[in-house]
Amino acid sequence: MIAYQNGNKAALDDIYMLLKPSLYSFIFRYSRDEQLSIDIVQDTFVKLQHNKHDYDPKKGKLKSYLFQISYRLMITKLNRRNKWRSLLPFLSPLPKEEWHHSDRMTIREAVAKLPEKQRAVILLFYYHDMSQDEIAKILEIPQGTVKSRLHRAITSLKEELEEDEYESRSLL
């Protein structure tokens, strides 16, 4: 790691090849989600690249440091999924075959009806799994604005989808 911190980019490849299998195995055994495991491993190494000077070998082994990063990333993503399911079950990342085509279309239409600013926040947060801080940087707005737009968008989507559900029941 010291070599990588000093500018040797090939050292990162060596670290990746050495630690990727054990990181993936840990995350997969914990989550039982192959795609999540792949994403977390990738995100862990991206975070390492961005914060390479934060690692201090005096505080512990690199392997422990990377496991800590990946564990935190995984818990954040899993908690976000649980929050999705409780707030907006239709936004939770379920396999497409579990959703009826008409349900997916209704959700897409409801998201498309949102004002542009709310739609951007919803898409980045739920569909691209970005943190509120990341969204604030991308949209160049304060994090508080991201939170309020997200809240308003969720409220609007709930109302819109409840109306659609009520209308479809009354047609039966």
XYZ file of N, CA and C in Angstrom:
516
model
N 0.820 -1.191 0.000
C 0.000 0.000 0.000
C 0.867 1.259 0.000
N 1.971 1.202 0.672
C 2.871 2.363 0.721
C 3.319 2.720 -0.698
N 3.611 1.689 -1.491
C 4.030 1.932 -2.875
C 2.914 2.645 -3.652
N 1.670 2.220 -3.431
C 0.544 2.864 -4.112
C 0.375 4.304 -3.634
N 0.496 4.514 -2.342
C 0.377 5.870 -1.803
C 1.467 6.783 -2.357
N 2.595 6.189 -2.714
C 3.705 6.963 -3.272
C 3.642 7.094 -4.798
N 2.528 6.654 -5.404
C 2.342 6.875 -6.829
C 2.474 5.658 -7.718
N 2.756 4.483 -7.183
C 2.882 3.267 -7.981
C 1.483 2.691 -8.241
N 0.932 2.987 -9.404
C -0.434 2.567 -9.735
C -0.556 1.049 -9.888
N 0.496 0.396 -10.277
C 0.467 -1.066 -10.421
C 0.273 -1.745 -9.070
N 0.678 -1.085 -8.008
C 0.514 -1.655 -6.667
C -0.962 -1.831 -6.335
N -1.813 -0.936 -6.832
C -3.253 -1.070 -6.584
C -3.791 -2.329 -7.258
N -3.316 -2.636 -8.453
C -3.736 -3.864 -9.129
C -3.369 -5.092 -8.302
N -2.180 -5.072 -7.736
C -1.742 -6.190 -6.893
C -2.629 -6.330 -5.658
N -2.944 -5.194 -5.038
C -3.813 -5.204 -3.857
C -5.186 -5.748 -4.231
N -5.694 -5.286 -5.370
C -7.005 -5.724 -5.843
C -7.027 -7.237 -6.067
N -6.044 -7.731 -6.777
C -5.997 -9.170 -7.078
C -5.856 -10.006 -5.810
N -5.169 -9.483 -4.845
C -4.940 -10.210 -3.597
C -6.180 -10.218 -2.697
N -6.856 -9.094 -2.584
C -7.922 -8.967 -1.590
C -9.344 -9.050 -2.144
N -9.506 -8.917 -3.440
C -10.844 -8.977 -4.040
C -11.590 -10.268 -3.688
N -10.977 -11.437 -3.811
C -11.731 -12.669 -3.523
C -12.256 -12.744 -2.089
N -11.439 -12.356 -1.124
C -11.905 -12.451 0.262
C -12.961 -11.393 0.577
N -12.830 -10.196 0.003
C -13.860 -9.170 0.204
C -15.189 -9.623 -0.407
N -15.117 -10.118 -1.634
C -16.334 -10.583 -2.308
C -16.991 -11.712 -1.506
N -16.195 -12.656 -1.067
C -16.708 -13.796 -0.319
C -17.417 -13.344 0.962
N -16.793 -12.435 1.682
C -17.387 -11.922 2.916
C -18.731 -11.255 2.648
N -18.766 -10.379 1.667
C -19.989 -9.630 1.377
C -21.082 -10.562 0.862
N -20.689 -11.500 -0.006
C -21.690 -12.424 -0.544
C -22.257 -13.324 0.544
N -21.424 -13.822 1.420
C -21.916 -14.680 2.504
C -22.835 -13.915 3.446
N -22.564 -12.644 3.613
C -23.398 -11.819 4.483
C -24.727 -11.484 3.812
N -24.681 -11.072 2.566
C -25.877 -10.538 1.900
C -26.616 -11.550 1.033
N -25.925 -12.547 0.529
C -26.484 -13.514 -0.423
C -26.973 -12.829 -1.695
N -26.298 -11.740 -2.058
C -26.685 -10.960 -3.231
C -25.440 -10.767 -4.086
N -25.394 -11.479 -5.208
C -24.210 -11.465 -6.060
C -23.904 -10.069 -6.606
N -24.914 -9.397 -7.151
C -24.678 -8.078 -7.734
C -24.259 -7.063 -6.676
N -24.884 -7.115 -5.521
C -24.488 -6.232 -4.427
C -23.040 -6.481 -4.045
N -22.643 -7.728 -3.985
C -21.270 -8.082 -3.616
C -20.264 -7.534 -4.619
N -20.563 -7.675 -5.885
C -19.687 -7.148 -6.936
C -19.588 -5.624 -6.814
N -20.742 -4.984 -6.637
C -20.768 -3.520 -6.524
C -19.990 -3.028 -5.307
N -20.149 -3.708 -4.194
C -19.467 -3.272 -2.964
C -17.953 -3.416 -3.113
N -17.501 -4.500 -3.688
C -16.058 -4.672 -3.895
C -15.533 -3.540 -4.778
N -16.241 -3.275 -5.845
C -15.822 -2.194 -6.745
C -15.825 -0.849 -6.004
N -16.896 -0.570 -5.278
C -16.991 0.694 -4.535
C -15.901 0.810 -3.473
N -15.528 -0.308 -2.880
C -14.472 -0.306 -1.872
C -13.151 0.152 -2.478
N -12.834 -0.372 -3.643
C -11.567 0.003 -4.274
C -11.614 1.424 -4.862
N -12.776 1.849 -5.280
C -12.910 3.241 -5.726
C -12.678 4.171 -4.539
N -13.268 3.806 -3.402
C -13.084 4.625 -2.199
C -11.616 4.623 -1.768
N -10.963 3.486 -1.887
C -9.540 3.405 -1.564
C -8.741 4.329 -2.471
N -9.073 4.340 -3.760
C -8.370 5.227 -4.693
C -8.543 6.692 -4.311
N -9.761 7.067 -3.987
C -10.039 8.471 -3.661
C -9.436 8.888 -2.322
N -9.299 7.943 -1.424
C -8.835 8.256 -0.071
C -7.553 7.501 0.281
N -6.701 7.310 -0.689
C -5.517 6.468 -0.475
C -4.612 6.991 0.642
N -4.622 8.272 0.889
C -3.747 8.817 1.930
C -4.371 8.750 3.320
N -5.614 8.311 3.400
C -6.258 8.145 4.707
C -5.794 6.879 5.420
N -5.307 5.907 4.653
C -4.849 4.664 5.264
C -3.525 4.894 5.977
N -3.476 4.449 7.222
C -2.263 4.561 8.035
C -1.874 3.152 8.485
N -0.762 2.617 7.972
C -0.369 1.251 8.326
C -0.102 1.067 9.820
N 0.141 2.141 10.524
C 0.377 2.038 11.975
C -0.907 1.685 12.726
N -2.043 1.956 12.100
C -3.332 1.707 12.764
C -3.886 0.319 12.488
N -3.315 -0.413 11.572
C -3.796 -1.759 11.281
C -3.450 -2.197 9.878
N -3.799 -3.442 9.596
C -3.508 -4.021 8.289
C -4.442 -3.464 7.220
N -3.939 -3.445 5.999
C -4.728 -2.974 4.865
C -5.973 -3.831 4.687
N -5.834 -5.127 4.879
C -6.977 -6.024 4.724
C -8.102 -5.627 5.680
N -7.763 -5.342 6.915
C -8.772 -4.912 7.893
C -9.403 -3.587 7.484
N -8.583 -2.688 6.992
C -9.056 -1.382 6.551
C -10.067 -1.529 5.409
N -9.753 -2.383 4.440
C -10.654 -2.597 3.309
C -11.934 -3.322 3.725
N -11.826 -4.268 4.644
C -13.022 -4.951 5.137
C -13.932 -3.961 5.859
N -13.333 -3.044 6.590
C -14.111 -2.029 7.285
C -14.858 -1.143 6.285
N -14.165 -0.718 5.246
C -14.800 0.102 4.202
C -15.943 -0.670 3.548
N -15.680 -1.903 3.161
C -16.708 -2.676 2.452
C -17.895 -2.991 3.361
N -17.640 -3.269 4.622
C -18.735 -3.548 5.553
C -19.635 -2.318 5.699
N -19.025 -1.162 5.868
C -19.810 0.073 6.005
C -20.616 0.369 4.744
N -20.002 0.182 3.587
C -20.720 0.395 2.325
C -21.897 -0.569 2.200
N -21.666 -1.827 2.553
C -22.715 -2.835 2.450
C -23.872 -2.509 3.394
N -23.578 -2.176 4.630
C -24.630 -1.863 5.601
C -25.428 -0.641 5.132
N -24.734 0.353 4.617
C -25.422 1.539 4.106
C -26.385 1.161 2.991
N -25.927 0.344 2.047
C -26.792 -0.054 0.931
C -27.951 -0.928 1.406
N -27.688 -1.854 2.309
C -28.761 -2.717 2.810
C -29.788 -1.909 3.595
N -29.328 -0.969 4.406
C -30.257 -0.108 5.152
C -31.089 0.743 4.207
N -30.462 1.232 3.159
C -31.186 2.039 2.177
C -32.260 1.183 1.497
N -31.943 -0.054 1.197
C -32.942 -0.943 0.583
C -34.120 -1.153 1.522
N -33.822 -1.377 2.807
C -34.896 -1.574 3.779
C -35.754 -0.319 3.895
N -35.110 0.829 3.851
C -35.850 2.089 3.915
C -36.741 2.219 2.677
N -36.230 1.832 1.517
C -37.025 1.877 0.287
C -38.274 1.042 0.448
N -38.067 -0.161 0.951
C -39.207 -1.080 1.060
C -40.276 -0.538 2.003
N -39.855 0.143 3.054
C -40.847 0.666 3.994
C -41.518 1.928 3.467
N -40.752 2.803 2.819
C -41.326 4.054 2.320
C -42.062 3.854 1.004
N -41.364 3.241 0.069
C -41.912 3.062 -1.274
C -41.575 1.662 -1.764
N -42.403 0.710 -1.444
C -42.071 -0.669 -1.817
C -41.837 -0.854 -3.306
N -42.458 -0.017 -4.123
C -42.310 -0.140 -5.567
C -40.942 0.315 -6.050
N -40.155 0.982 -5.203
C -38.826 1.417 -5.608
C -37.731 0.460 -5.152
N -38.081 -0.528 -4.361
C -37.052 -1.444 -3.893
C -36.512 -2.247 -5.060
N -35.220 -2.566 -5.021
C -34.596 -3.231 -6.163
C -34.953 -4.706 -6.256
N -36.118 -4.997 -6.760
C -36.544 -6.376 -6.964
C -36.229 -6.781 -8.392
N -36.010 -8.059 -8.603
C -35.810 -8.505 -9.979
C -37.019 -8.120 -10.828
N -36.747 -7.720 -12.069
C -37.811 -7.217 -12.938
C -38.925 -8.227 -13.150
N -38.584 -9.507 -13.113
C -39.626 -10.494 -13.377
C -40.641 -10.567 -12.231
N -40.317 -9.999 -11.053
C -41.265 -10.003 -9.947
C -42.293 -8.885 -10.076
N -42.048 -7.926 -10.943
C -42.977 -6.820 -11.160
C -43.759 -7.070 -12.431
N -45.037 -6.873 -12.353
C -45.862 -6.960 -13.550
C -45.530 -5.757 -14.423
N -45.579 -5.935 -15.723
C -45.240 -4.859 -16.661
C -46.061 -3.595 -16.391
N -47.348 -3.758 -16.114
C -48.195 -2.583 -15.874
C -47.776 -1.838 -14.611
N -47.312 -2.572 -13.588
C -46.822 -1.922 -12.366
C -45.583 -1.088 -12.667
N -44.674 -1.634 -13.441
C -43.455 -0.897 -13.793
C -43.800 0.361 -14.590
N -44.745 0.221 -15.498
C -45.150 1.378 -16.300
C -45.796 2.454 -15.424
N -46.630 2.042 -14.480
C -47.277 2.992 -13.575
C -46.239 3.743 -12.754
N -45.249 3.037 -12.277
C -44.188 3.666 -11.488
C -43.397 4.638 -12.347
N -43.019 4.217 -13.536
C -42.283 5.108 -14.447
C -43.075 6.374 -14.744
N -44.372 6.203 -14.991
C -45.213 7.355 -15.282
C -45.303 8.295 -14.079
N -45.419 7.731 -12.883
C -45.506 8.555 -11.676
C -44.199 9.328 -11.469
N -43.070 8.677 -11.682
C -41.778 9.352 -11.544
C -41.647 10.434 -12.623
N -42.099 10.134 -13.820
C -42.008 11.107 -14.918
C -42.863 12.343 -14.662
N -43.932 12.212 -13.879
C -44.811 13.346 -13.574
C -44.219 14.283 -12.518
N -43.204 13.825 -11.808
C -42.597 14.673 -10.778
C -41.963 15.905 -11.414
N -41.928 17.020 -10.674
C -41.171 18.173 -11.168
C -39.716 17.765 -11.407
N -39.064 18.398 -12.368
C -37.700 18.005 -12.759
C -36.741 17.907 -11.587
N -36.779 18.872 -10.684
C -35.836 18.890 -9.563
C -36.056 17.708 -8.632
N -37.315 17.349 -8.383
C -37.612 16.194 -7.535
C -37.272 14.896 -8.258
N -37.568 14.865 -9.549
C -37.289 13.661 -10.334
C -35.794 13.347 -10.327
N -34.961 14.375 -10.468
C -33.509 14.162 -10.462
C -33.059 13.543 -9.152
N -33.579 14.041 -8.045
C -33.183 13.532 -6.730
C -33.639 12.084 -6.552
N -34.883 11.791 -6.922
C -35.411 10.418 -6.800
C -34.585 9.447 -7.639
N -34.309 9.817 -8.873
C -33.555 8.919 -9.753
C -32.149 8.668 -9.230
N -31.482 9.719 -8.787
C -30.118 9.537 -8.279
C -30.106 8.734 -6.988
N -31.062 8.987 -6.107
C -31.073 8.321 -4.808
C -31.507 6.864 -4.911
N -32.648 6.628 -5.542
C -33.196 5.272 -5.565
C -32.681 4.405 -6.701
N -32.534 4.967 -7.867
C -32.149 4.151 -9.010
C -30.643 4.054 -9.195
N -29.919 5.062 -8.715
C -28.470 5.041 -8.866
C -27.750 4.923 -7.528
N -28.521 4.723 -6.464
C -27.995 4.392 -5.141
C -26.927 5.379 -4.660
N -27.190 6.657 -4.841
C -26.237 7.677 -4.405
C -26.664 8.252 -3.063
N -25.687 8.681 -2.290
C -25.980 9.297 -0.998
C -26.486 10.718 -1.211
N -27.091 11.259 -0.177
C -27.587 12.634 -0.271
C -26.433 13.604 -0.484
N -25.301 13.321 0.103
C -24.125 14.169 -0.073
C -23.652 14.151 -1.532
N -23.613 12.960 -2.130
C -23.216 12.846 -3.533
C -24.186 13.590 -4.444
N -25.478 13.468 -4.151
C -26.488 14.139 -4.956
C -26.323 15.653 -4.843
N -26.065 16.132 -3.634
C -25.872 17.570 -3.426
C -24.708 18.084 -4.269
N -23.634 17.308 -4.332
C -22.478 17.715 -5.136
C -22.807 17.700 -6.626
N -23.488 16.669 -7.070
C -23.824 16.546 -8.492
C -24.751 17.675 -8.932
N -25.778 17.930 -8.133
C -26.772 18.940 -8.504
C -26.363 20.348 -8.064
N -25.269 20.416 -7.331
C -24.752 21.694 -6.822
C -25.803 22.445 -6.018
N -26.375 21.710 -5.053
C -27.354 22.287 -4.131
C -26.991 21.844 -2.715
N -27.488 22.543 -1.688
C -27.204 22.119 -0.312
C -27.833 20.757 -0.005
N -27.228 20.035 0.931
C -27.737 18.718 1.297
C -29.152 18.819 1.872
N -29.457 19.883 2.580
C -30.807 20.093 3.102
C -31.841 20.193 1.995
N -31.461 20.791 0.886
C -32.356 20.890 -0.268
C -32.601 19.507 -0.867
N -31.565 18.689 -0.895
C -31.725 17.307 -1.376
C -32.743 16.589 -0.497
N -32.602 16.724 0.826
C -33.517 16.048 1.755
C -34.955 16.512 1.549
N -35.156 17.819 1.404
C -36.527 18.313 1.251
C -37.120 17.890 -0.091
N -36.321 17.922 -1.152
C -36.830 17.479 -2.462
C -37.164 15.990 -2.440
N -36.331 15.214 -1.773
C -36.572 13.783 -1.663
C -37.870 13.527 -0.898
N -38.052 14.235 0.196
C -39.269 14.077 0.996
C -40.513 14.445 0.179
N -40.469 15.587 -0.511
C -41.610 16.015 -1.321
C -41.881 15.029 -2.452
N -40.828 14.521 -3.063
C -41.004 13.569 -4.159
C -41.644 12.276 -3.668
N -41.207 11.783 -2.524
C -41.779 10.550 -1.957
C -43.259 10.756 -1.647
N -43.572 11.896 -1.042
C -44.968 12.204 -0.726
C -45.808 12.255 -1.999
N -45.306 12.917 -3.023
C -46.025 13.010 -4.298
C -46.221 11.638 -4.933
N -45.173 10.820 -4.904
C -45.286 9.488 -5.506
C -46.295 8.626 -4.752
N -46.276 8.690 -3.434
C -47.250 7.915 -2.655
C -48.665 8.328 -3.019
N -48.900 9.643 -3.068
C -50.238 10.134 -3.409
C -50.637 9.690 -4.816
N -49.749 9.854 -5.762
C -50.034 9.498 -7.154
C -50.342 8.008 -7.287
N -49.550 7.173 -6.649
C -49.746 5.728 -6.783
C -50.956 5.241 -6.001
N -51.257 5.903 -4.878
C -52.476 5.547 -4.147
C -53.711 5.911 -4.972
N -53.675 7.049 -5.666
C -54.782 7.441 -6.549
C -54.961 6.417 -7.666
N -53.843 6.018 -8.284
C -53.916 5.025 -9.358
C -54.503 3.711 -8.855
N -54.092 3.286 -7.659
C -54.586 2.039 -7.088
C -56.087 2.166 -6.807
N -56.510 3.302 -6.256
C -57.924 3.522 -5.951
C -58.749 3.513 -7.241
N -58.254 4.197 -8.274
C -58.970 4.247 -9.550
C -59.073 2.874 -10.193
N -58.000 2.090 -10.108
C -58.058 0.757 -10.729
C -59.001 -0.174 -9.962
N -59.102 0.000 -8.649
C -60.052 -0.820 -7.866
C -61.485 -0.421 -8.177
N -61.730 0.874 -8.348
C -63.101 1.329 -8.602
C -63.573 0.905 -9.997
N -62.645 0.634 -10.901
C -63.019 0.167 -12.247
C -63.441 -1.299 -12.233
N -63.014 -2.016 -11.220
C -63.332 -3.458 -11.155
C -64.710 -3.663 -10.704
